[in-house]
Amino acid sequence: MMLANLAELACYLPGLIRRRLQNIGTDGRLEAAKETFPAAILFADLSGFTALTEYLTHTNPAGTEELTQILDLYFGHLVRIVTVHGGDVIKFSGDGLIALWYGDEPLPVLTRRAIQCGLAIQMMMSPAVWSTEVIDEAARRLRARVGIGAGDVTLMHLGGIYDRWELLIVGDAVRAAGAAEAAAPPGEVALTADAWELAQPWCEAVPLSDNHWRLTALLDDVPLRAFTTPIIDQEQIEFLRSYVPKAILSRIDAGQSAWLAEQRYVTVLFAHLGDLNASTPLPAAQAAVRALQTCLYRYEGSINRLGIDNKGPTLLAAFGLPPFAHEDDALRGVLAAHDIVNTLSNLGFSCTIGLTSGPALCSSVGGLERREYTMMGSVVNRAARLMQAARQQQVPLLCDGETAAACRERITFNALPPLHLRGISDPVTVFQPVLNITDDTNRQLISKARYNHAFVGRTSEMALLLDRLDRLQRGQSGGVMISGEAGIGKSHLVQEFLNQARAQNTVILSATARAIDRSPYHIIRSGLLELLNDVRLAVLSEDIYHISRQLWPTNLTTIANPTASPDQGYAGRVHDGLIAVLSKAAEHAPLMIAIEDVQWLDEPTWSLLINLLEQPVPILLIVTGRPPLNQTEEQRRFLYHPLVDHIKLQGLSPPEIHDLIAHALDVHQVDEAIWRMIADQTQGHPFFSLELAKALRDAGLLMRQHQICRFVPGATKTALQMVRLPATVQGLITSRFDQLTLDQQLTLKAASIIGAEFDPATLAAIHPSGLSESQLTGQLFALQQAGLIVLERFEPHLQYAFRPAAIAEAIYNLMSFAQRRQLHARLAAYLEQHTGHDPLRAITIAHHWQAAGETLRAKPFLEQAGELALRTGDYASAIDLLSKAHQIGIDEEESVIGRRERLLAEAYYGQGRLAESYRLLQSAFRHLGYPLPVRRRRLIWSLFIEVIQQILILLGIPKRELPVGKNAVEIARAAHLLVQIDYYQHDPLTMLYRLLFTLNLAEAARLPAIQARSYASMEIALSRLPMLARLYRRKAMSLAKRLSDPSTMAWVAQMQGMAALIRSEWRQAQAALQFGMSIAQQTGETRRWIECRALLAMVQLRLGNVTDVMAGISEIAARSERSRDHQVQVWSRLSAAEFYLANGDVAAAVSEWQAASNLFTDANRISRADQIWHTVLAARIALMSGETRQAHELAVQALQQINGAPPLALYLIRSYRALLTMPLSPKQRWMARLIRWQVGLLFPLALREDSDRRG
């Protein structure tokens, strides 16, 4: 380790510890110690920080990181002020700290120094200073409370388990200073009675409650004398490391201090240790702290801080901190808390604990001179408040709802009334675990109820196991090693197999090894007791009891360390005794030994298993474990034994995932969109699949319809983005991640930025350590062996992938937002340099610039990606990308804004959101310098001008220049879209004006694509003038063929099909529309395909092809779901209602009409045409049901919706005709005839009396 690392480590320790280390020689060792000395004590705390934590963590994804930045700023100032005033920062405590003034000066002088420091802190926290530096507006209201005390302070150096030492500061003066801080108003300094007595000649104060004093003035000051940090020699570094958390040590050792911060899902244990005080004898205090360490380390928990508040000492510990994450950290927390309460009680100490689970940012806070590793987040505050509530209610342990939910299948909880906790706005649900664990056998029983989901798949694996069982019944020994990653289904397979083995009267010894207890033969002891329940082995009960007593924990130290006892043969006698007992059991009945999680198995047990295989009696060994399983000699001997078969479990097939999910959600069937998505996301991983399905359900994204599980409307494409990775999955992946080296961890973090798939070249380009591709090769191979990534392909270059993809998300979630931004920026710059010209990579580059916080650099790529999505018919993505670009505020030319608004309008039109599309188009025309006429009189005059202009063009008279300048192309495209909207929204006059305007502009600006589309539209507009209509049809076809533009050809085909439909030329219409559909399918124009298909259904209805009509409606509905086209979803329902109504099935029509009504939640998203259609259908249903009055009211409502300006949508022709059959007054009937006549001026089909009969 370099000397620089010594300085990094030293800043995590107070001067008191460094002073102690100075007094220990290089050949000495750390021991428990206790010293008492006079000192002044300062407690500082941020008032309002708990409420700010709740606010930021619930309103901002980066809330915990902002809190850490706020604390860094706060503690940085605080540490400098304390140090300058001669204080030693002893402990940080969440949002506060404890500092001491001690040494050779008299206590009154030390107290005055502390008081001066307290005043300086309040000056630093004044609004004039603090509010100019904090990050979040809400943090500017934070104020410091300071408490000052003086008197004897007792320090204890305690612990030593695994060379981990803790510093405890206690004493009446310390507790009194904490109480003074609690009594101080925000922004004030409060003194204890003793401190006030010592400093009274030099201060002014007013009394507070409980004999505290609020400082009002400092009459005289003491010259500043900064605290001098004791210097530690390099030789003492190992002593120093004993006080520093392991998470910090490993990062500094690896040179990765910048990567210390991680987002972790943790279980937080906050304990109050009120009986541990200054009068506690050192041996008793040492026993208590070692007991705490033992209980926590047994479950691989971490002590974060041994602190103190105004009620006494406290312990802050956590499960899930690096490098000890587990998928069952909540369970470990509950068990450890139970053990702590019981163990301390046996030692004569009381203890109350609060236990919570949730996300936290694990990082260091403070200044360069003094820092501390801590956890930041609401989960810590809640644990502290539950600890206080437990103390008030005089109960040993309280848990929050998340902790209880995480281990409810293994532990019983009593629900208590919700509590209102200080600083937390909402009531907190509280639970109390019901535990009565006296030995490891009962502890094993906790984990039995895990397999409440169906057993699916694994046919070949089960066949192999049953074959080995059959051989056992015939007297043959053997073994099967089942390997696979956590959650892949090893335990479920074994339990299902054991159930079948029990049915065949097999004697079974089963157990599960655990990382928290690796004492020799531990699992054999728990399994032996299971044999006592088998009546066939009653004659062996004495032998079993005898060997079990030898395996009790008090005797296991001899086996683990034979040199500790003069009886060198004890371990051998236990080994031989187990062989003898198990061999005798196998002589009475076929014996199977099943051991799960053998990666935690001790070496003596591995040796025992190998020897059992070589016994003359038949024994079948079934073991399961996570790779790698060839780390020791004994493991390799077992794995490569000739009698051992191997099963390596992989993910389930997609159909098996369907069955698994269906059983878990208690349905008969799951929609393919759901199970396919889950199977793709999890690569068939059973546990991940189940948890993801439950997360989708709990997020309200799934619904049940007639025993079928479906996505709720609109959730199909966004489901994965709307649900976070379940904590159980995050914990399972993090536990595997923590087993890697820190260099491998950093490589995976960088790879997760790239995505679920990555290549070595890109990874090398962004790697924080600057590793080359060749240097990464060894790491990537090791990560493959660990089962976290796979080599996806070799050509054209190496491509790796996280499998399942959830691994990438889990590792990405571990990084702080600052770390993510740094790597995203590197990746975006690299991609921009190497692939910035490729429009297919635009969305990726935009994503990474956005994630890096560089929105201005993201903007051009957002626009590029949005245009690409629009061209390929992905309207939802186009709206998202273009809207994001539109919201990035920079100075732009009006024409640039107008163009983007036109593109957004097209995307909204593609989703059937016509009102939003029209609003954007109006804005686009303004930005493009050509606002639309809105008044009716001006519209008529504008139409007259456009008609004259088009006549002149047809006559070959030179075209006049239109006043649109350089924006002609964009205005023409916007006008063309406006014509399409007018078809559903506006009257014939408006539509005709805008069509002619578009055509004339396209002619003048020589825009052939818009010309061809407008010619095709003119054929429809001139249906009453066949010669002119044919002229425009020929012009459209000729120009479209010359252009060779598929999109234009699809539009022309649709318009020609529509024109043929209007002329009642059904076969021609059918051919043209089918041609348009085929082109739209190839180009990805979803909206074009849907419109062609809807028109084709109208043709098929008139041809009498009922089956084809219903098939068309179903196809349209399916496409609308995928594209999230709200208008088309309405069409599909109303079309079905109209079809059923025409066939006299009123009940079915009502059902479909009601389904359409459910989509009318936002009137702004429903076109005028669809509102009219919906209302007229309701009137027709009422009339056919004999509800004449209601039919009249609905018909009148439809006339009001039309308001003399009927939209030209073809599907309304039947509705306009139906209005004439309604019970209306003569005036109203005349209005209905006028409406039909207006439409008939353009569409001859509307005036054919027999159109309904022929349909």
mmCIF file of C-alpha atoms in Angstrom, residues 713-925:
data_model
loop_
_atom_site.group_PDB
_atom_site.id
_atom_site.type_symbol
_atom_site.label_atom_id
_atom_site.label_comp_id
_atom_site.label_asym_id
_atom_site.label_seq_id
_atom_site.Cartn_x
_atom_site.Cartn_y
_atom_site.Cartn_z
ATOM 1 C CA PRO A 713 -54.625 -0.943 -22.202
ATOM 2 C CA GLY A 714 -51.568 1.051 -23.218
ATOM 3 C CA ALA A 715 -49.081 -0.885 -21.063
ATOM 4 C CA THR A 716 -47.769 -3.331 -23.647
ATOM 5 C CA LYS A 717 -44.794 -1.293 -24.825
ATOM 6 C CA THR A 718 -44.019 0.586 -21.625
ATOM 7 C CA ALA A 719 -44.383 -2.168 -19.043
ATOM 8 C CA LEU A 720 -40.674 -2.741 -18.451
ATOM 9 C CA GLN A 721 -40.011 0.981 -18.126
ATOM 10 C CA MET A 722 -42.878 1.417 -15.666
ATOM 11 C CA VAL A 723 -41.761 -1.212 -13.150
ATOM 12 C CA ARG A 724 -38.554 -1.206 -11.189
ATOM 13 C CA LEU A 725 -36.369 -4.259 -10.778
ATOM 14 C CA PRO A 726 -37.780 -6.209 -7.806
ATOM 15 C CA ALA A 727 -35.645 -5.923 -4.672
ATOM 16 C CA THR A 728 -35.403 -9.715 -4.477
ATOM 17 C CA VAL A 729 -33.840 -9.889 -7.939
ATOM 18 C CA GLN A 730 -31.584 -6.914 -7.216
ATOM 19 C CA GLY A 731 -30.366 -8.585 -4.017
ATOM 20 C CA LEU A 732 -29.715 -11.924 -5.682
ATOM 21 C CA ILE A 733 -27.630 -10.360 -8.450
ATOM 22 C CA THR A 734 -25.785 -8.064 -6.041
ATOM 23 C CA SER A 735 -24.793 -11.045 -3.892
ATOM 24 C CA ARG A 736 -23.114 -12.605 -6.953
ATOM 25 C CA PHE A 737 -21.582 -9.258 -7.890
ATOM 26 C CA ASP A 738 -19.992 -8.907 -4.453
ATOM 27 C CA GLN A 739 -18.088 -12.168 -4.955
ATOM 28 C CA LEU A 740 -16.081 -10.626 -7.811
ATOM 29 C CA THR A 741 -12.819 -8.738 -7.523
ATOM 30 C CA LEU A 742 -13.146 -4.955 -7.450
ATOM 31 C CA ASP A 743 -11.516 -4.692 -10.886
ATOM 32 C CA GLN A 744 -14.099 -7.116 -12.280
ATOM 33 C CA GLN A 745 -16.872 -5.159 -10.574
ATOM 34 C CA LEU A 746 -15.697 -1.923 -12.166
ATOM 35 C CA THR A 747 -15.587 -3.581 -15.581
ATOM 36 C CA LEU A 748 -19.158 -4.805 -15.204
ATOM 37 C CA LYS A 749 -20.321 -1.372 -14.089
ATOM 38 C CA ALA A 750 -18.820 0.174 -17.195
ATOM 39 C CA ALA A 751 -20.346 -2.562 -19.376
ATOM 40 C CA SER A 752 -23.803 -2.001 -17.862
ATOM 41 C CA ILE A 753 -23.682 1.581 -19.131
ATOM 42 C CA ILE A 754 -23.421 0.252 -22.691
ATOM 43 C CA GLY A 755 -26.450 -1.988 -22.218
ATOM 44 C CA ALA A 756 -27.424 -5.629 -22.127
ATOM 45 C CA GLU A 757 -24.967 -6.298 -24.969
ATOM 46 C CA PHE A 758 -21.513 -4.800 -25.374
ATOM 47 C CA ASP A 759 -18.289 -5.226 -27.304
ATOM 48 C CA PRO A 760 -14.738 -5.066 -25.878
ATOM 49 C CA ALA A 761 -13.701 -2.097 -28.046
ATOM 50 C CA THR A 762 -16.458 0.147 -26.718
ATOM 51 C CA LEU A 763 -15.902 -1.118 -23.182
ATOM 52 C CA ALA A 764 -12.186 -0.318 -23.400
ATOM 53 C CA ALA A 765 -12.976 3.167 -24.707
ATOM 54 C CA ILE A 766 -15.035 4.109 -21.628
ATOM 55 C CA HIS A 767 -13.377 1.986 -18.910
ATOM 56 C CA PRO A 768 -12.496 4.206 -15.907
ATOM 57 C CA SER A 769 -9.134 2.462 -15.509
ATOM 58 C CA GLY A 770 -8.225 2.922 -19.181
ATOM 59 C CA LEU A 771 -7.791 -0.819 -19.801
ATOM 60 C CA SER A 772 -7.116 -1.969 -23.355
ATOM 61 C CA GLU A 773 -9.076 -4.693 -25.135
ATOM 62 C CA SER A 774 -6.300 -7.203 -24.521
ATOM 63 C CA GLN A 775 -6.209 -6.316 -20.815
ATOM 64 C CA LEU A 776 -9.962 -6.829 -20.604
ATOM 65 C CA THR A 777 -9.782 -10.318 -22.118
ATOM 66 C CA GLY A 778 -8.874 -12.080 -18.883
ATOM 67 C CA GLN A 779 -11.534 -10.247 -16.897
ATOM 68 C CA LEU A 780 -14.256 -11.003 -19.433
ATOM 69 C CA PHE A 781 -13.304 -14.683 -19.433
ATOM 70 C CA ALA A 782 -13.528 -14.778 -15.620
ATOM 71 C CA LEU A 783 -16.913 -13.045 -15.747
ATOM 72 C CA GLN A 784 -18.096 -15.668 -18.233
ATOM 73 C CA GLN A 785 -16.985 -18.375 -15.818
ATOM 74 C CA ALA A 786 -18.902 -16.629 -13.049
ATOM 75 C CA GLY A 787 -22.051 -16.860 -15.191
ATOM 76 C CA LEU A 788 -22.727 -13.114 -15.323
ATOM 77 C CA ILE A 789 -22.029 -12.609 -19.029
ATOM 78 C CA VAL A 790 -21.937 -14.817 -22.125
ATOM 79 C CA LEU A 791 -20.030 -14.567 -25.386
ATOM 80 C CA GLU A 792 -22.884 -13.859 -27.755
ATOM 81 C CA ARG A 793 -21.049 -14.006 -31.096
ATOM 82 C CA PHE A 794 -17.612 -13.882 -32.711
ATOM 83 C CA GLU A 795 -18.359 -12.175 -36.033
ATOM 84 C CA PRO A 796 -17.971 -9.518 -37.263
ATOM 85 C CA HIS A 797 -16.440 -8.745 -33.866
ATOM 86 C CA LEU A 798 -16.698 -10.151 -30.359
ATOM 87 C CA GLN A 799 -20.010 -9.387 -28.690
ATOM 88 C CA TYR A 800 -20.777 -10.117 -25.045
ATOM 89 C CA ALA A 801 -24.131 -9.996 -23.317
ATOM 90 C CA PHE A 802 -25.542 -9.977 -19.810
ATOM 91 C CA ARG A 803 -27.757 -13.038 -19.470
ATOM 92 C CA PRO A 804 -30.353 -12.511 -18.144
ATOM 93 C CA ALA A 805 -30.533 -8.844 -19.092
ATOM 94 C CA ALA A 806 -31.718 -8.069 -15.555
ATOM 95 C CA ILE A 807 -28.091 -8.484 -14.437
ATOM 96 C CA ALA A 808 -27.129 -5.357 -16.398
ATOM 97 C CA GLU A 809 -29.954 -3.377 -14.800
ATOM 98 C CA ALA A 810 -29.065 -4.558 -11.292
ATOM 99 C CA ILE A 811 -25.388 -3.638 -11.698
ATOM 100 C CA TYR A 812 -26.289 -0.299 -13.284
ATOM 101 C CA ASN A 813 -28.527 0.442 -10.283
ATOM 102 C CA LEU A 814 -25.556 0.050 -7.948
ATOM 103 C CA MET A 815 -23.799 3.107 -9.336
ATOM 104 C CA SER A 816 -24.399 6.600 -8.042
ATOM 105 C CA PHE A 817 -25.896 9.090 -10.482
ATOM 106 C CA ALA A 818 -22.590 10.976 -10.667
ATOM 107 C CA GLN A 819 -20.756 7.801 -11.664
ATOM 108 C CA ARG A 820 -23.399 7.002 -14.277
ATOM 109 C CA ARG A 821 -23.210 10.488 -15.755
ATOM 110 C CA GLN A 822 -19.446 10.249 -16.066
ATOM 111 C CA LEU A 823 -19.584 6.950 -17.967
ATOM 112 C CA HIS A 824 -22.568 7.958 -20.102
ATOM 113 C CA ALA A 825 -20.655 11.059 -21.216
ATOM 114 C CA ARG A 826 -17.626 8.982 -22.208
ATOM 115 C CA LEU A 827 -19.797 6.575 -24.145
ATOM 116 C CA ALA A 828 -21.784 9.297 -25.896
ATOM 117 C CA ALA A 829 -18.603 11.055 -27.016
ATOM 118 C CA TYR A 830 -17.143 7.775 -28.273
ATOM 119 C CA LEU A 831 -20.295 6.836 -30.197
ATOM 120 C CA GLU A 832 -20.653 10.320 -31.641
ATOM 121 C CA GLN A 833 -17.107 10.182 -32.928
ATOM 122 C CA HIS A 834 -17.395 6.688 -34.434
ATOM 123 C CA THR A 835 -21.059 6.321 -35.418
ATOM 124 C CA GLY A 836 -22.544 9.832 -35.266
ATOM 125 C CA HIS A 837 -23.319 9.746 -39.001
ATOM 126 C CA ASP A 838 -25.534 6.659 -38.655
ATOM 127 C CA PRO A 839 -29.199 7.595 -38.039
ATOM 128 C CA LEU A 840 -29.815 4.158 -36.525
ATOM 129 C CA ARG A 841 -27.420 5.039 -33.695
ATOM 130 C CA ALA A 842 -28.928 8.471 -33.056
ATOM 131 C CA ILE A 843 -31.307 7.286 -30.360
ATOM 132 C CA THR A 844 -28.454 5.546 -28.537
ATOM 133 C CA ILE A 845 -26.234 8.626 -28.644
ATOM 134 C CA ALA A 846 -29.135 10.834 -27.542
ATOM 135 C CA HIS A 847 -29.883 8.491 -24.642
ATOM 136 C CA HIS A 848 -26.319 8.611 -23.369
ATOM 137 C CA TRP A 849 -25.984 12.384 -23.681
ATOM 138 C CA GLN A 850 -29.253 12.768 -21.775
ATOM 139 C CA ALA A 851 -28.149 10.314 -19.098
ATOM 140 C CA ALA A 852 -24.921 12.320 -18.831
ATOM 141 C CA GLY A 853 -26.938 15.483 -18.203
ATOM 142 C CA GLU A 854 -25.758 17.013 -21.502
ATOM 143 C CA THR A 855 -29.164 17.853 -22.954
ATOM 144 C CA LEU A 856 -27.885 20.363 -25.514
ATOM 145 C CA ARG A 857 -25.590 17.755 -27.041
ATOM 146 C CA ALA A 858 -28.464 15.268 -26.995
ATOM 147 C CA LYS A 859 -30.886 17.524 -28.867
ATOM 148 C CA PRO A 860 -29.772 16.984 -32.492
ATOM 149 C CA PHE A 861 -29.682 13.236 -31.970
ATOM 150 C CA LEU A 862 -33.134 13.265 -30.356
ATOM 151 C CA GLU A 863 -34.478 14.981 -33.456
ATOM 152 C CA GLN A 864 -32.671 12.594 -35.777
ATOM 153 C CA ALA A 865 -33.949 9.559 -33.854
ATOM 154 C CA GLY A 866 -37.457 11.019 -33.686
ATOM 155 C CA GLU A 867 -37.601 11.452 -37.457
ATOM 156 C CA LEU A 868 -36.421 7.890 -37.974
ATOM 157 C CA ALA A 869 -39.091 6.578 -35.591
ATOM 158 C CA LEU A 870 -41.718 8.601 -37.441
ATOM 159 C CA ARG A 871 -40.664 7.208 -40.825
ATOM 160 C CA THR A 872 -40.834 3.627 -39.511
ATOM 161 C CA GLY A 873 -44.273 4.036 -37.956
ATOM 162 C CA ASP A 874 -43.136 4.035 -34.305
ATOM 163 C CA TYR A 875 -45.281 7.015 -33.422
ATOM 164 C CA ALA A 876 -45.023 6.680 -29.647
ATOM 165 C CA SER A 877 -41.239 6.812 -29.778
ATOM 166 C CA ALA A 878 -41.350 9.676 -32.250
ATOM 167 C CA ILE A 879 -43.568 11.685 -29.912
ATOM 168 C CA ASP A 880 -41.315 10.939 -26.960
ATOM 169 C CA LEU A 881 -38.066 11.802 -28.728
ATOM 170 C CA LEU A 882 -39.274 14.889 -30.573
ATOM 171 C CA SER A 883 -41.039 16.217 -27.466
ATOM 172 C CA LYS A 884 -37.838 15.875 -25.465
ATOM 173 C CA ALA A 885 -35.948 17.764 -28.147
ATOM 174 C CA HIS A 886 -38.680 20.418 -28.227
ATOM 175 C CA GLN A 887 -38.436 20.962 -24.472
ATOM 176 C CA ILE A 888 -34.694 21.659 -24.513
ATOM 177 C CA GLY A 889 -34.730 25.422 -24.493
ATOM 178 C CA ILE A 890 -32.125 27.089 -26.662
ATOM 179 C CA ASP A 891 -32.329 29.962 -29.135
ATOM 180 C CA GLU A 892 -33.413 28.564 -32.501
ATOM 181 C CA GLU A 893 -34.667 29.922 -35.791
ATOM 182 C CA GLU A 894 -38.426 30.067 -36.149
ATOM 183 C CA SER A 895 -38.283 27.725 -39.138
ATOM 184 C CA VAL A 896 -36.444 25.070 -37.086
ATOM 185 C CA ILE A 897 -39.136 25.197 -34.412
ATOM 186 C CA GLY A 898 -41.864 25.054 -37.035
ATOM 187 C CA ARG A 899 -40.325 22.011 -38.685
ATOM 188 C CA ARG A 900 -40.119 20.131 -35.397
ATOM 189 C CA GLU A 901 -43.722 20.989 -34.587
ATOM 190 C CA ARG A 902 -44.759 19.675 -37.999
ATOM 191 C CA LEU A 903 -42.958 16.396 -37.318
ATOM 192 C CA LEU A 904 -44.593 16.127 -33.904
ATOM 193 C CA ALA A 905 -47.973 16.810 -35.488
ATOM 194 C CA GLU A 906 -47.390 13.895 -37.891
ATOM 195 C CA ALA A 907 -46.519 11.616 -34.988
ATOM 196 C CA TYR A 908 -49.626 12.613 -33.036
ATOM 197 C CA TYR A 909 -51.718 12.056 -36.146
ATOM 198 C CA GLY A 910 -50.193 8.592 -36.431
ATOM 199 C CA GLN A 911 -51.575 7.826 -32.962
ATOM 200 C CA GLY A 912 -54.988 9.241 -33.809
ATOM 201 C CA ARG A 913 -54.513 12.228 -31.474
ATOM 202 C CA LEU A 914 -55.938 14.709 -33.936
ATOM 203 C CA ALA A 915 -56.613 17.634 -31.596
ATOM 204 C CA GLU A 916 -53.005 17.682 -30.441
ATOM 205 C CA SER A 917 -51.816 17.287 -34.017
ATOM 206 C CA TYR A 918 -53.969 20.190 -35.189
ATOM 207 C CA ARG A 919 -52.797 22.438 -32.350
ATOM 208 C CA LEU A 920 -49.153 21.742 -33.212
ATOM 209 C CA LEU A 921 -49.808 22.436 -36.884
ATOM 210 C CA GLN A 922 -51.327 25.816 -36.109
ATOM 211 C CA SER A 923 -48.206 26.684 -34.123
ATOM 212 C CA ALA A 924 -45.976 25.319 -36.890
ATOM 213 C CA PHE A 925 -47.650 27.546 -39.503
#
